[in-house]
Short mmCIF file of C-alpha atoms and ligand atoms in Angstrom, two decimals:
data_model
loop_
_atom_site.label_atom_id
_atom_site.label_comp_id
_atom_site.label_asym_id
_atom_site.label_seq_id
_atom_site.Cartn_x
_atom_site.Cartn_y
_atom_site.Cartn_z
CA MET A 1 202.53 -82.90 91.87
CA THR A 2 200.05 -82.21 88.85
CA ASN A 3 202.05 -80.26 86.09
CA ILE A 4 198.59 -78.50 84.73
CA TRP A 5 197.28 -75.44 87.49
CA HIS A 6 193.61 -75.33 87.56
CA PRO A 7 191.48 -72.62 87.90
CA PHE A 8 189.98 -71.87 91.45
CA THR A 9 191.92 -75.17 92.89
CA GLN A 10 194.01 -75.42 95.79
CA HIS A 11 196.35 -78.16 94.36
CA ALA A 12 197.36 -78.64 98.49
CA THR A 13 194.01 -79.89 99.45
CA ALA A 14 191.36 -80.30 96.10
CA PRO A 15 191.14 -84.20 95.10
CA ALA A 16 192.58 -85.08 91.66
CA PRO A 17 190.39 -84.09 88.86
CA LEU A 18 188.22 -86.12 87.28
CA ALA A 19 189.31 -87.38 83.60
CA VAL A 20 186.09 -86.47 81.47
CA ALA A 21 186.22 -88.42 77.99
CA LYS A 22 182.78 -87.49 76.98
CA GLY A 23 179.64 -84.78 77.17
CA GLU A 24 175.85 -85.96 76.37
CA GLY A 25 173.12 -84.07 77.38
CA ALA A 26 173.52 -82.67 80.91
CA THR A 27 175.92 -85.77 81.72
CA LEU A 28 179.65 -86.15 81.59
CA ILE A 29 180.48 -89.41 81.04
CA LEU A 30 184.20 -90.30 83.00
CA GLU A 31 187.29 -92.17 81.21
CA ASP A 32 186.78 -94.68 83.98
CA GLY A 33 183.00 -94.70 82.71
CA ARG A 34 180.93 -93.25 85.28
CA ARG A 35 178.04 -90.92 84.41
CA ILE A 36 178.19 -87.44 86.16
CA ILE A 37 174.80 -85.05 85.82
CA ASP A 38 176.08 -81.45 84.86
CA GLY A 39 173.64 -79.87 87.61
CA ILE A 40 176.14 -76.70 86.73
CA SER A 41 176.49 -76.09 83.58
CA SER A 42 180.17 -76.60 83.06
CA TRP A 43 180.47 -73.67 85.44
CA TRP A 44 177.46 -71.64 83.56
CA VAL A 45 177.99 -72.25 79.52
CA THR A 46 176.45 -75.11 78.43
CA THR A 47 172.74 -74.71 77.62
CA HIS A 48 171.31 -77.01 75.08
CA GLY A 49 173.25 -79.92 76.81
CA HIS A 50 176.80 -81.07 75.64
CA ASN A 51 177.60 -81.67 72.78
CA HIS A 52 174.50 -80.23 70.65
CA PRO A 53 174.28 -82.33 66.99
CA ARG A 54 173.70 -78.87 65.64
CA ILE A 55 176.18 -76.81 67.16
CA MET A 56 178.52 -79.85 66.60
CA ALA A 57 177.88 -80.28 62.58
CA ALA A 58 178.18 -76.22 62.53
CA ILE A 59 181.98 -76.73 64.21
CA ARG A 60 182.99 -78.82 62.05
CA ALA A 61 181.24 -77.41 58.86
CA GLN A 62 183.29 -74.38 59.27
CA THR A 63 186.73 -76.06 59.80
CA GLU A 64 186.18 -77.01 55.96
CA LYS A 65 186.21 -73.33 55.17
CA LEU A 66 188.19 -70.86 57.13
CA ASP A 67 189.69 -71.41 60.72
CA GLN A 68 191.01 -67.81 61.82
CA VAL A 69 191.16 -64.32 60.11
CA ILE A 70 193.28 -60.77 61.22
CA PHE A 71 189.62 -59.27 62.36
CA ALA A 72 191.17 -55.81 61.62
CA GLY A 73 191.02 -54.85 57.88
CA PHE A 74 189.10 -57.84 57.30
CA THR A 75 185.33 -59.60 58.22
CA HIS A 76 184.07 -63.41 57.51
CA ALA A 77 180.33 -64.44 57.19
CA PRO A 78 179.93 -66.47 60.50
CA ALA A 79 180.71 -62.78 62.04
CA GLU A 80 178.26 -61.08 60.15
CA THR A 81 175.23 -63.35 59.92
CA LEU A 82 175.63 -63.57 64.25
CA ALA A 83 176.11 -59.93 64.60
CA ALA A 84 173.52 -59.27 62.46
CA GLU A 85 171.28 -61.68 64.12
CA MET A 86 171.75 -61.14 67.67
CA LEU A 87 171.17 -57.72 67.41
CA LYS A 88 167.61 -58.50 65.96
CA ILE A 89 167.08 -60.48 69.60
CA VAL A 90 168.89 -58.08 72.15
CA PRO A 91 166.80 -55.05 73.22
CA PRO A 92 165.94 -52.85 70.96
CA GLY A 93 168.57 -49.86 70.75
CA LEU A 94 171.50 -51.61 70.55
CA ARG A 95 173.50 -51.52 67.09
CA HIS A 96 176.93 -52.37 67.84
CA VAL A 97 179.05 -55.74 68.04
CA PHE A 98 182.43 -55.43 69.74
CA TYR A 99 183.97 -59.34 69.57
CA SER A 100 186.16 -60.73 72.23
CA ASP A 101 186.85 -64.87 73.79
CA SER A 102 185.65 -64.56 77.03
CA GLY A 103 183.36 -62.33 79.75
CA SER A 104 186.04 -61.12 81.57
CA THR A 105 186.88 -59.42 78.05
CA ALA A 106 183.73 -59.25 77.30
CA VAL A 107 183.37 -56.40 80.44
CA GLU A 108 186.76 -55.15 79.83
CA VAL A 109 185.67 -54.30 76.93
CA ALA A 110 182.83 -52.80 78.29
CA LEU A 111 184.65 -50.40 80.67
CA LYS A 112 186.69 -49.57 78.05
CA MET A 113 183.99 -48.10 76.17
CA ALA A 114 182.36 -46.64 78.51
CA LEU A 115 185.42 -44.65 79.68
CA GLY A 116 186.18 -43.96 75.89
CA PHE A 117 182.96 -42.17 75.19
CA TRP A 118 183.63 -39.63 78.36
CA HIS A 119 186.99 -39.25 77.77
CA ASN A 120 186.14 -38.59 73.47
CA ARG A 121 183.10 -35.94 74.99
CA ALA A 122 186.07 -33.72 76.52
CA THR A 123 183.79 -34.08 79.89
CA PRO A 124 185.57 -36.40 81.45
CA ARG A 125 184.17 -38.87 83.79
CA THR A 126 185.75 -42.44 85.58
CA LYS A 127 183.98 -43.17 88.02
CA ILE A 128 182.52 -46.74 87.70
CA ILE A 129 179.72 -47.47 90.16
CA ALA A 130 179.34 -51.67 90.96
CA LEU A 131 176.63 -53.53 93.01
CA GLU A 132 178.13 -55.33 96.52
CA HIS A 133 178.77 -59.21 95.90
CA ALA A 134 178.90 -57.99 92.16
CA TYR A 135 181.37 -60.21 90.56
CA HIS A 136 182.81 -59.44 86.44
CA GLY A 137 185.36 -61.73 86.16
CA ASP A 138 189.05 -62.60 86.80
CA THR A 139 191.13 -59.98 85.40
CA ILE A 140 192.28 -56.81 86.65
CA GLY A 141 189.68 -54.04 85.60
CA THR A 142 186.83 -56.38 86.44
CA MET A 143 187.81 -57.51 89.35
CA ALA A 144 187.92 -53.91 90.42
CA ALA A 145 184.18 -53.72 89.29
CA GLY A 146 183.70 -56.63 91.24
CA ALA A 147 183.37 -57.47 95.48
CA ARG A 148 186.56 -57.56 96.89
CA GLY A 149 187.20 -60.69 99.32
CA VAL A 150 189.02 -63.14 99.41
CA PHE A 151 189.73 -63.73 96.03
CA ASN A 152 191.63 -61.11 95.33
CA ALA A 153 193.19 -60.25 98.41
CA ALA A 154 196.37 -59.95 96.71
CA TYR A 155 195.46 -57.90 94.16
CA GLU A 156 193.33 -55.52 95.79
CA PRO A 157 196.21 -52.35 96.06
CA LEU A 158 196.30 -52.59 92.05
CA LEU A 159 192.60 -52.21 91.61
CA PHE A 160 190.91 -49.53 91.12
CA ASP A 161 188.08 -47.61 93.57
CA VAL A 162 184.65 -47.78 92.62
CA ALA A 163 181.30 -46.95 94.19
CA ARG A 164 179.91 -49.47 95.76
CA LEU A 165 175.64 -49.96 96.69
CA PRO A 166 174.34 -52.36 98.89
CA PHE A 167 172.60 -55.23 97.53
CA PRO A 168 169.17 -54.33 97.14
CA SER A 169 167.44 -56.51 99.85
CA ASP A 170 167.25 -52.79 100.49
CA PRO A 171 165.84 -51.22 97.43
CA LYS A 172 165.52 -47.95 98.57
CA ALA A 173 168.87 -47.93 100.29
CA THR A 174 170.34 -48.84 96.55
CA LEU A 175 168.37 -46.44 94.81
CA ALA A 176 169.47 -43.87 97.64
CA ALA A 177 173.44 -44.41 97.06
CA LEU A 178 172.49 -44.66 93.06
CA GLU A 179 170.89 -41.06 93.27
CA ARG A 180 174.31 -39.69 95.07
CA GLU A 181 176.99 -41.70 93.47
CA ALA A 182 175.30 -41.31 89.89
CA PRO A 183 175.63 -37.92 88.63
CA ASN A 184 179.07 -37.70 88.12
CA ALA A 185 179.87 -41.09 87.50
CA ALA A 186 181.11 -42.86 84.03
CA ALA A 187 178.84 -45.76 84.39
CA LEU A 188 176.42 -48.14 86.46
CA ILE A 189 177.62 -52.09 85.85
CA VAL A 190 174.98 -54.92 86.96
CA GLU A 191 174.62 -58.48 86.69
CA PRO A 192 170.68 -57.78 85.74
CA LEU A 193 168.34 -59.47 88.23
CA LEU A 194 170.88 -62.43 89.67
CA LEU A 195 174.35 -61.94 91.15
CA GLY A 196 176.30 -65.68 90.00
CA ALA A 197 179.25 -65.95 91.60
CA GLY A 198 178.69 -63.46 94.63
CA GLY A 199 175.91 -66.43 95.49
CA MET A 200 173.38 -66.77 93.42
CA LEU A 201 171.13 -63.16 94.89
CA MET A 202 168.46 -62.20 93.23
CA TYR A 203 166.44 -58.75 92.61
CA ALA A 204 163.19 -58.33 91.37
CA PRO A 205 162.76 -56.36 87.86
CA GLU A 206 161.76 -53.02 89.20
CA ILE A 207 164.81 -52.32 90.79
CA LEU A 208 166.56 -53.26 87.43
CA ARG A 209 164.21 -50.39 85.77
CA ASP A 210 164.37 -47.89 88.77
CA MET A 211 168.50 -48.11 88.71
CA LYS A 212 167.99 -47.42 84.83
CA ALA A 213 166.14 -44.74 85.41
CA ILE A 214 168.41 -43.32 87.90
CA CYS A 215 171.27 -43.72 85.61
CA GLU A 216 169.32 -42.19 82.63
CA ARG A 217 168.50 -39.00 84.25
CA TYR A 218 172.08 -38.33 85.46
CA GLY A 219 173.58 -39.33 81.36
CA THR A 220 175.11 -42.32 83.48
CA LEU A 221 175.75 -45.10 81.04
CA PHE A 222 174.30 -48.58 82.26
CA ILE A 223 176.45 -51.83 81.26
CA ALA A 224 174.37 -54.96 81.27
CA ASP A 225 176.96 -58.15 82.39
CA GLU A 226 174.51 -60.20 81.11
CA VAL A 227 177.24 -63.11 80.79
CA LEU A 228 175.76 -65.30 83.28
CA THR A 229 171.92 -64.01 82.74
CA GLY A 230 172.34 -64.31 78.88
CA PHE A 231 170.19 -66.62 76.65
CA GLY A 232 167.22 -67.70 78.95
CA ARG A 233 169.22 -68.78 82.45
CA THR A 234 166.79 -66.13 83.78
CA GLY A 235 163.69 -67.01 82.14
CA THR A 236 163.66 -64.83 79.46
CA LEU A 237 166.20 -64.98 76.75
CA PHE A 238 168.09 -61.41 78.09
CA ALA A 239 167.02 -60.60 81.91
CA CYS A 240 167.16 -57.00 80.64
CA GLU A 241 163.64 -57.94 78.97
CA GLN A 242 161.76 -58.48 82.64
CA ALA A 243 162.31 -55.15 83.34
CA GLY A 244 161.59 -53.70 79.85
CA ILE A 245 165.00 -51.93 79.69
CA THR A 246 167.71 -51.73 77.18
CA PRO A 247 171.09 -50.73 78.33
CA ASP A 248 174.20 -48.20 76.95
CA ILE A 249 176.48 -51.93 77.16
CA LEU A 250 175.38 -54.80 77.03
CA CYS A 251 178.41 -58.15 77.87
CA LEU A 252 177.46 -61.50 76.51
CA ALA A 253 179.50 -64.89 76.56
CA LYS A 254 178.98 -68.34 78.50
CA GLY A 255 175.98 -69.22 76.56
CA LEU A 256 176.82 -67.39 73.52
CA THR A 257 177.80 -70.31 71.64
CA GLY A 258 174.86 -73.09 73.39
CA GLY A 259 178.93 -73.39 75.98
CA ALA A 260 180.86 -75.18 73.05
CA LEU A 261 183.95 -72.75 72.33
CA PRO A 262 185.01 -69.82 74.06
CA LEU A 263 183.56 -65.96 72.27
CA ALA A 264 182.18 -62.57 73.93
CA ALA A 265 180.09 -60.00 72.08
CA THR A 266 180.15 -56.54 74.57
CA LEU A 267 177.25 -54.76 72.49
CA ALA A 268 176.93 -51.17 72.41
CA THR A 269 174.31 -47.95 71.01
CA PRO A 270 175.07 -45.60 68.54
CA ALA A 271 175.88 -43.04 70.75
CA ILE A 272 178.75 -45.33 72.25
CA PHE A 273 180.16 -46.11 68.69
CA ASN A 274 179.50 -42.32 67.77
CA ALA A 275 182.02 -40.89 70.54
CA HIS A 276 184.92 -43.23 68.66
CA TYR A 277 183.65 -42.30 65.41
CA SER A 278 185.52 -39.40 64.05
CA GLN A 279 188.38 -38.74 61.49
CA ASP A 280 190.67 -38.03 64.52
CA ARG A 281 192.66 -41.45 65.03
CA ARG A 282 192.97 -41.10 68.65
CA LYS A 283 189.63 -41.75 69.33
CA THR A 284 189.54 -45.21 67.75
CA PHE A 285 188.42 -47.72 70.28
CA PHE A 286 191.99 -49.28 71.27
CA HIS A 287 191.31 -52.52 71.68
CA SER A 288 191.56 -56.43 70.37
CA SER A 289 192.17 -59.49 71.36
CA SER A 290 194.27 -61.94 68.92
CA TYR A 291 191.56 -64.17 68.19
CA THR A 292 188.59 -61.78 67.85
CA ALA A 293 185.42 -62.92 66.50
CA ASN A 294 187.19 -66.26 65.32
CA PRO A 295 185.01 -67.60 62.61
CA ILE A 296 184.55 -70.97 63.91
CA ALA A 297 183.41 -69.65 67.49
CA CYS A 298 181.04 -67.27 65.55
CA ALA A 299 179.31 -70.39 63.36
CA ALA A 300 179.00 -72.34 66.79
CA ALA A 301 177.00 -68.78 67.61
CA CYS A 302 174.89 -68.93 64.75
CA GLU A 303 173.55 -72.21 65.02
CA ASN A 304 172.82 -71.38 68.68
CA LEU A 305 170.24 -68.72 67.67
CA ALA A 306 169.21 -71.13 65.00
CA ILE A 307 168.52 -73.41 67.69
CA TRP A 308 166.40 -70.63 69.52
CA GLN A 309 164.60 -69.90 66.63
CA GLY A 310 163.89 -73.09 65.72
CA GLU A 311 163.82 -75.54 68.35
CA PRO A 312 160.85 -74.90 71.08
CA VAL A 313 163.95 -73.73 73.28
CA ARG A 314 161.26 -71.32 75.37
CA GLU A 315 159.09 -74.05 76.06
CA ARG A 316 161.88 -76.16 77.27
CA ILE A 317 162.83 -73.37 79.84
CA ALA A 318 159.52 -72.97 81.23
CA THR A 319 159.43 -76.65 81.76
CA LEU A 320 162.35 -76.49 83.64
CA ALA A 321 161.43 -73.88 85.33
CA ALA A 322 158.34 -75.18 86.92
CA MET A 323 160.54 -78.84 87.81
CA GLN A 324 162.88 -76.57 89.62
CA GLU A 325 160.31 -75.24 91.66
CA ASP A 326 158.54 -78.63 92.18
CA ARG A 327 161.55 -79.65 93.31
CA LEU A 328 162.17 -76.57 95.73
CA ALA A 329 158.76 -75.97 97.16
CA PRO A 330 159.09 -79.11 100.11
CA LEU A 331 162.70 -77.75 100.70
CA ARG A 332 160.79 -74.34 101.60
CA SER A 333 159.81 -75.59 105.02
CA ASP A 334 163.19 -77.67 106.46
CA PRO A 335 164.11 -75.96 108.57
CA HIS A 336 168.09 -77.58 107.22
CA PHE A 337 167.73 -74.46 104.50
CA GLY A 338 167.37 -70.95 104.54
CA ASN A 339 166.92 -68.41 101.69
CA VAL A 340 164.94 -71.07 99.53
CA ARG A 341 164.97 -69.12 95.95
CA ARG A 342 164.48 -69.56 92.25
CA LEU A 343 164.52 -67.32 89.34
CA GLY A 344 163.99 -68.84 85.74
CA THR A 345 165.71 -71.85 85.32
CA VAL A 346 168.49 -71.50 88.39
CA ALA A 347 167.76 -73.06 91.92
CA ALA A 348 169.46 -71.89 95.49
CA LEU A 349 169.26 -72.34 98.53
CA ASP A 350 171.57 -72.21 102.15
CA VAL A 351 172.53 -74.52 104.40
CA SER A 352 171.92 -73.76 107.86
CA VAL A 353 177.00 -74.33 108.96
CA SER A 354 178.18 -72.48 111.61
CA ASP A 355 181.12 -70.80 108.76
CA PRO A 356 178.97 -70.03 106.10
CA GLY A 357 182.11 -68.04 104.36
CA TYR A 358 183.41 -69.38 100.61
CA LEU A 359 186.27 -70.53 102.90
CA ALA A 360 184.46 -72.83 105.32
CA ASP A 361 184.72 -76.37 104.31
CA ALA A 362 181.25 -77.68 103.97
CA GLY A 363 181.74 -76.14 100.22
CA PRO A 364 183.96 -78.44 99.56
CA LEU A 365 182.54 -81.38 101.85
CA MET A 366 179.25 -80.85 100.19
CA ALA A 367 180.65 -81.13 96.74
CA ALA A 368 182.68 -84.37 97.41
CA LYS A 369 179.57 -86.10 98.34
CA PHE A 370 178.03 -85.09 95.56
CA LEU A 371 180.43 -86.87 93.17
CA GLU A 372 180.01 -89.90 95.00
CA GLN A 373 176.29 -90.01 93.92
CA GLY A 374 176.78 -89.27 90.56
CA VAL A 375 175.97 -85.28 90.81
CA LEU A 376 178.27 -82.08 89.26
CA LEU A 377 177.54 -79.55 92.24
CA ARG A 378 180.07 -76.78 93.34
CA PRO A 379 178.44 -74.91 96.23
CA LEU A 380 179.04 -70.98 96.94
CA GLY A 381 180.78 -71.20 100.87
CA ASN A 382 176.61 -72.62 102.39
CA THR A 383 174.46 -71.60 98.85
CA ILE A 384 173.66 -74.88 97.01
CA TYR A 385 172.33 -74.31 93.22
CA VAL A 386 171.06 -75.68 91.04
CA LEU A 387 172.01 -74.60 87.10
CA PRO A 388 171.43 -76.76 85.13
CA PRO A 389 171.49 -77.37 81.01
CA TYR A 390 168.01 -76.86 79.43
CA CYS A 391 167.63 -80.54 78.49
CA ILE A 392 167.95 -82.04 81.66
CA THR A 393 165.29 -84.31 82.27
CA GLY A 394 163.20 -85.00 85.32
CA ALA A 395 164.66 -88.61 86.40
CA GLU A 396 167.87 -86.63 86.34
CA LEU A 397 166.75 -83.66 88.81
CA ASP A 398 165.26 -85.71 90.54
CA THR A 399 168.81 -87.39 91.27
CA ILE A 400 170.57 -84.15 91.93
CA TYR A 401 168.05 -83.08 94.76
CA ALA A 402 168.19 -86.76 96.61
CA ALA A 403 171.91 -86.10 96.67
CA ILE A 404 171.03 -82.40 98.29
CA LEU A 405 169.11 -83.75 100.88
CA ALA A 406 171.35 -87.07 100.99
CA ALA A 407 174.31 -84.43 101.81
CA LEU A 408 172.72 -82.96 104.26
C1 PLP B 501 181.46 -66.05 84.54
C2 PLP B 501 180.64 -64.38 84.88
C3 PLP B 501 181.93 -63.48 83.77
C4 PLP B 501 183.38 -63.85 83.34
O1 PLP B 501 183.57 -64.58 82.32
P1 PLP B 501 184.57 -65.67 81.96
O2 PLP B 501 184.37 -66.23 80.82
O3 PLP B 501 185.28 -66.76 83.15
O4 PLP B 501 185.69 -64.97 81.66
C5 PLP B 501 181.93 -62.01 84.03
N1 PLP B 501 180.32 -61.55 84.93
C6 PLP B 501 179.75 -62.57 85.06
C7 PLP B 501 178.11 -62.25 85.56
C8 PLP B 501 180.25 -63.61 85.13
O5 PLP B 501 179.08 -64.46 86.02
#
């Protein structure tokens, strides 16, 4: 029996966890010396590669100065610099940065900001609208916004109701449902362009733009959960850019520190901030995490943004997108695969199996086969996806795709 309880792990059936000693670019090196290509960016966080020297150096430098400090009534240079730099690169119109420490908390903060906005304006709206197949985190509030299923059946009685829009495979139906729900809703929350945990499902920027326009018409707040899509995954720095929209609230986490340390940010427009700005202390935004704006994590994030500025990251992303496309092309006509798709750096395909559900054995069986070949991939049900760090080489990608074909 293990004394450590691992995430999303059924210990009765899962193989023993692999002990990792080192990270290097797109590669994980195990205690026993084996090398594993990290085809999922260590659960979608690692952007430039493991142990990026500049981020590691920035962390070391910050540890010489300040480890942690209460963030109510105090501030520090790494948090100030990071907020200022973030506001220069996010969609225009966002002005305020609230820090927390994970994607789930970034979304919880966004939902609380939206509800606080309506509460403080004394025009109560409390309904949240979300997409079918959505994933926004694993806390109670974020599970409520996310799709219901085997993951949250035990907690379902305590999850609040949300209005659910059909996934935009038929955009007209999605937009019509939004037209019905938006007039009295507090907010719509979406994963822009790419629904990750729901199965790497993709939809077009025009639909995102149309959803934003409908929300605007009814004063319904628009929350973009870019926890996965932020920092280049979809080919642009943020997915919202492709639709030319600015959300009222933007959630960032995974790639914010380049994947090195836990840090999240929820960004808001002046309207959201001003709804909480008052001589009346009851209108305060009542939220905090102990480690809000941890200085070491902020220093890592500042260096990540400097890397985006100073290194050819966009070129690397374009190259990776093209390399993915080259390897996907022959699979588009392969009868073993269906719905072969790509958005920016992310590639996904469905394997035809008799039971495609998340609990089907196909996923873990394939994952074990991939590992035998030195490749870390973690299929979602029958969906295989490749979501690598941007430093991955063509040869490493070839190994990943060879493993996919071999696992069939
Ligand atoms: C991973 C993810 C989250 C949750 O982030 P954590 O840091 O794991 O809490 C929220 N939203 C989306 C879209 C995600 O992919």
